[in-house]
Amino acid sequence: MDIQKLKAEQKLLKAWSYDWHPIERGYNNRTLYINVGSNEVSEKPVSQEMKDKFVGGKGFGLRLLWDATTPDTKWDDPENEIIISPGPIGGITQYSGAGKSLLVSISPQTDSIMDSNVGGFFGPFMKFAGFDALELQGKADKDIIIYLDGVNHKVEIYDDPGFAVDSHILGEELTELFAEDEKDAKNIGIVSAGAAAENSLIGMLNFTFWDSKRKMVRLKQAGRGGIGTVFRNKNIKAIVARTSGVKGNLNNVANMDMITKVGRDYAGEMRDLDDKQNQMKKKGTANIVNVMADYDLLPTHNFKYGTHDDAPKIHSDFLRDKWFTLGINDACWIGCAMQCAKGADDFELRTGPYKGTKVIVDGPEYETAAGLGSNIGIFDYHPIIEANFYCDTYGICTITWGTIVAFIMECYENGVINKEITGGLELNFGNVEASLELLHQLARGEGFGKVAGTGVRQMKKLFIEEYGADADFLNDIGMENKGLEYSQYVSKESLAQQGGYAMTNKGPQHDEAWLIFMDMVNNQIPTFENKADALHWFPMFRTWFGLQGLCKIVWNDVTPEDNKFEEEPHKIPKHLRNYLAVYEGVTGNPLDEAGLIRQSERVYNFQRIFNIRRGYGLRKHDAQPYRAAGPVTVEEYESRAERYDGQMKDIIGIDPTGKTTEEKVAITRKYREEQYEKLLDAVYERRGWTNNGVPKIEHLKEIGMDLPELIEVIKPLQ
Amino acid sequence: MKITLNNRPETFESTSMTMGELMRIKNFTYKKIIVKVNNKIVEPHEYDSTILNENDIVVVLHLLAGG
C-alpha cells in the first residue's frame, strides 16, 4: 500500500491545540475528552478528590464512565465511552512492568462495566503528551483516525482514506505514516482493532510497541469483554500517540532514588533467578502450560478435564526450544526486566487471507495456548500459534474465542448442533481446519462464525430457542458468568477459585483473584473465613495494580531467594514493599499495605455499585455454571471417580458403594452447590456487603467512599 | 507410613521415603516451591537426602498465582 498516496488523500476533520506542562509526581492533573460524533475535543481538570478516591487507571475510567452514562446506556449508544488510563506510576522505566493501561467501557457482552488491562506504548505516550486519561465518546459517521501529537501538542482527527483493517498491517502503516523516519518509529504508539471486532461482540484492542531489534511493530491486547467492538462501533479505526522520546524522569517523580533502588534490585532477581524459576524470559506466561497439566488444571475439552494424554505435546519447552526467539528484549514497556512478551518469528501462515505470509506472532501466552489448544482438543503449537495470530490481527480476544469454540465443540459432539447448522463445519474437538475456518468466517462476518462471535451466553439462548437444546445442560456447560467467558483454568477442585471467578466484578477473568494453588494444592485457606479473607486481599492487590498502571505478573512471577523466610511468603512481601516504595517515590505520599488495600477497596466497591446501578451486581449475578464447580456428566465423574468417590466418603459423609454414577453426580453436585452458597455468605460478610452482595452504607463510610451518588443507588437495597 | 502433607493426612504403603520421592509421587513439578519438614526448610538439593518419618509434618507451598 502506498502510504504517501493515502497521506495525500487523508482529510483533516479537526485540529485542537493545547498547552503542555510537565507531569507533576505522576499526574498531569487533567484528562482529554474527544467526542468522535461532534469532533469536540477538550480537556477536563482532575481534582484532588478524584485522585484521593479513584487514584488513576481503572479508577479514573470508572469515575468518568459513571458521569458520562445513565443506568440505561447501552454499549452501542453514542454516550457509551471507552476510557484509557495508565495511572500515576504508569510510564516510569525504572521499575519493571510499569507500562500498563486500563480500559473501561460498557460491554457488548455483559451489558455492564468492563475493564481490561494492556501493555504497549500508547498509554505512557498519552501520559507524556499531557493527559492522565483519554475519554472517547460519540459515534463517527465514517471511519476516522485520531492523532495525539505529544511533540507539537495538538490533537487531530482525520478521515480514513483506506488503511488496512487488520492490526498487524494497520500498525505498520500508521507507524510509517506518523513517524518522521525509522528512528522515530519507537516514539509511536497505536491502538487498533481488526475485521472480526466489527462482526462480533468479542472485539479487543491491540496496543502496539515498537521492537527496535526486529524493527517491526508488535501487538499487546486489551482482550476482555468486547471493548474492541465498541471501538469499531464508534467507527474509530485507530488512535495514534507520538512522543518526542522516552528519557529520564518524564513523570517528574518525588524521589527517583527510592524507585531506582528497588528497580535495580528487582532486575537483579530476574537476571539471577528467572532461569531456575519460571523462565519468563524464555517462555513467557506459557511456562505454566505443563504445570497446569501436571496438577489437573489445564482446561481440556471445554473444561471437562484438567489434563490429556496429548498434553506433553504442548509442553512449554517446545515454545522455548522451537518457536520463540530467545536472547532478544521482549519487554512490552521500556525498562521491564521480566521481558515476557515472547514472539514467534518467521511464522508461515497456512490458512486465511494471509496464507503463505511469514509473520511475527506475539505469543502464545498461557491463556492462549490453553484456550486455542487443549480446551478445544488441539495439542500442536502450529495451529495454536496460527489461531493466536489471526485472533490478534482480526481484533478478538483469544481467551474468549477459546472458550466459545470449546462450548461449540461440546454442543456439536452432543448433537445440540449439527453440520447443517454449522454450514458444513465438523466442529469436533481437535478439528484444526474447522476451528480456523470458523475464525475466518467471523472476520468475514459470515456463516456460523458470525454466530460464534456473539459469545456463549447468546449462543445458549439461540440453541435453546431455535434448536430445542436442553437448557439445563447448556447452562451447566456454557462457561460464562455475567455474559463473559471463563478464562483458562479448571476451578472444580478449588472453591476459593470458583469465587475468584464468579464473584469478579466484570466476569470470570483470572486477573482479579487466582487462588487455586493456595486453596487446592497448598491447603492454606481451609475454612470459609480463610477463603473469604483471601478473596478480599488478593483482588485488592490486583485491583491496585490496575489503579497505578502496573503489571500483575511482575509481582509474583519471580520470587526473591529469601522469600521462604517471610511470614506470609505467598504475598511475596519484598515485592509488596517495593511497590510501596515506588508509589511513594512517584507521588511523594507514603503508603502501607492497609493503605494500598483501602485505595483498592474504594474503587472495587464503586465498580460493584456501578454494576448495581445498571441492574446487576447482586448475589444472583455471582452464580456460576456447574461445570466450574464439579462434574456435569457421567463421563466427567468417571474420569476422576477415585477422587470424587473418596470425597463423597471422607468429606460429604456418604458411602458411594452401590450407587450409580448418576446418583453420585447428583450427590456431589448438591454438596458443591451448597458449599458455594456458604462461600458467598462468608465473602460478602468479609467485604462489608449484605447477604445479597450489596455494599453496606456503614462500610462505605468506613472506607471513605460514602459518595451521595453511591448511597442513592444502594440505600433501597440495604 | 502416615504423614501430614499441607494439613491433610496422607498414608503411603512404603515404610520410609525421601522428600524427593514424595515430590515425585505427588507430581509436584512446579519450581517456585517452599518445602518444610517439621517446620525446617528443606532446599531442593536436600530433597533426595531428606528421609521422611512417621507422623512428619510436611508443608509444600507452591508460589504460583496465575497467568
Short mmCIF file of C-alpha atoms in Angstrom, two decimals, chain B:
data_model
loop_
_atom_site.label_atom_id
_atom_site.label_comp_id
_atom_site.label_asym_id
_atom_site.label_seq_id
_atom_site.Cartn_x
_atom_site.Cartn_y
_atom_site.Cartn_z
CA MET B 1 3.63 -44.63 56.70
CA LYS B 2 1.42 -41.74 57.75
CA ILE B 3 2.40 -38.12 57.40
CA THR B 4 0.62 -34.80 57.31
CA LEU B 5 1.03 -33.02 53.97
CA ASN B 6 -0.29 -29.49 53.72
CA ASN B 7 -2.58 -30.06 56.70
CA ARG B 8 -4.06 -33.21 55.21
CA PRO B 9 -3.36 -36.77 56.43
CA GLU B 10 -1.57 -38.91 53.85
CA THR B 11 -0.87 -42.63 54.01
CA PHE B 12 1.77 -44.41 51.93
CA GLU B 13 2.44 -48.14 51.58
CA SER B 14 6.20 -47.79 51.98
CA THR B 15 7.62 -47.52 55.47
CA SER B 16 10.00 -44.74 54.54
CA MET B 17 10.58 -42.32 51.70
CA THR B 18 12.63 -39.29 50.89
CA MET B 19 11.26 -35.84 50.30
CA GLY B 20 12.31 -36.23 46.67
CA GLU B 21 10.22 -39.40 46.34
CA LEU B 22 7.22 -37.64 47.85
CA MET B 23 7.58 -34.80 45.35
CA ARG B 24 7.62 -37.31 42.50
CA ILE B 25 4.69 -39.34 43.84
CA LYS B 26 2.58 -36.21 44.23
CA ASN B 27 3.81 -34.91 40.84
CA PHE B 28 4.82 -31.59 42.40
CA THR B 29 6.68 -30.32 39.35
CA TYR B 30 6.39 -26.57 39.81
CA LYS B 31 9.72 -24.98 40.61
CA LYS B 32 8.81 -21.98 42.79
CA ILE B 33 8.15 -24.02 45.88
CA ILE B 34 8.94 -23.81 49.58
CA VAL B 35 9.34 -27.14 51.36
CA LYS B 36 9.30 -27.51 55.12
CA VAL B 37 9.54 -30.73 57.13
CA ASN B 38 8.60 -30.29 60.77
CA ASN B 39 8.94 -26.54 60.26
CA LYS B 40 12.50 -26.79 58.93
CA ILE B 41 13.16 -25.57 55.40
CA VAL B 42 14.42 -28.22 53.01
CA GLU B 43 16.33 -26.90 50.00
CA PRO B 44 15.89 -28.58 46.59
CA HIS B 45 19.35 -30.14 46.71
CA GLU B 46 18.35 -31.79 50.01
CA TYR B 47 15.14 -33.42 48.76
CA ASP B 48 16.68 -36.78 47.96
CA SER B 49 18.70 -36.95 51.17
CA THR B 50 15.86 -35.95 53.46
CA ILE B 51 14.18 -39.03 54.92
CA LEU B 52 10.57 -38.67 55.95
CA ASN B 53 9.45 -40.39 59.12
CA GLU B 54 6.12 -41.47 60.55
CA ASN B 55 3.98 -38.51 61.66
CA ASP B 56 6.20 -35.93 60.00
CA ILE B 57 4.52 -32.66 59.18
CA VAL B 58 5.34 -31.66 55.63
CA VAL B 59 4.44 -28.38 54.00
CA VAL B 60 4.90 -27.82 50.28
CA LEU B 61 3.96 -24.26 49.39
CA HIS B 62 3.59 -23.54 45.69
CA LEU B 63 4.10 -19.85 45.00
CA LEU B 64 2.01 -19.73 41.89
CA ALA B 65 -0.58 -17.11 41.38
CA GLY B 66 -1.88 -17.23 37.86
CA GLY B 67 -1.01 -16.13 34.36
#
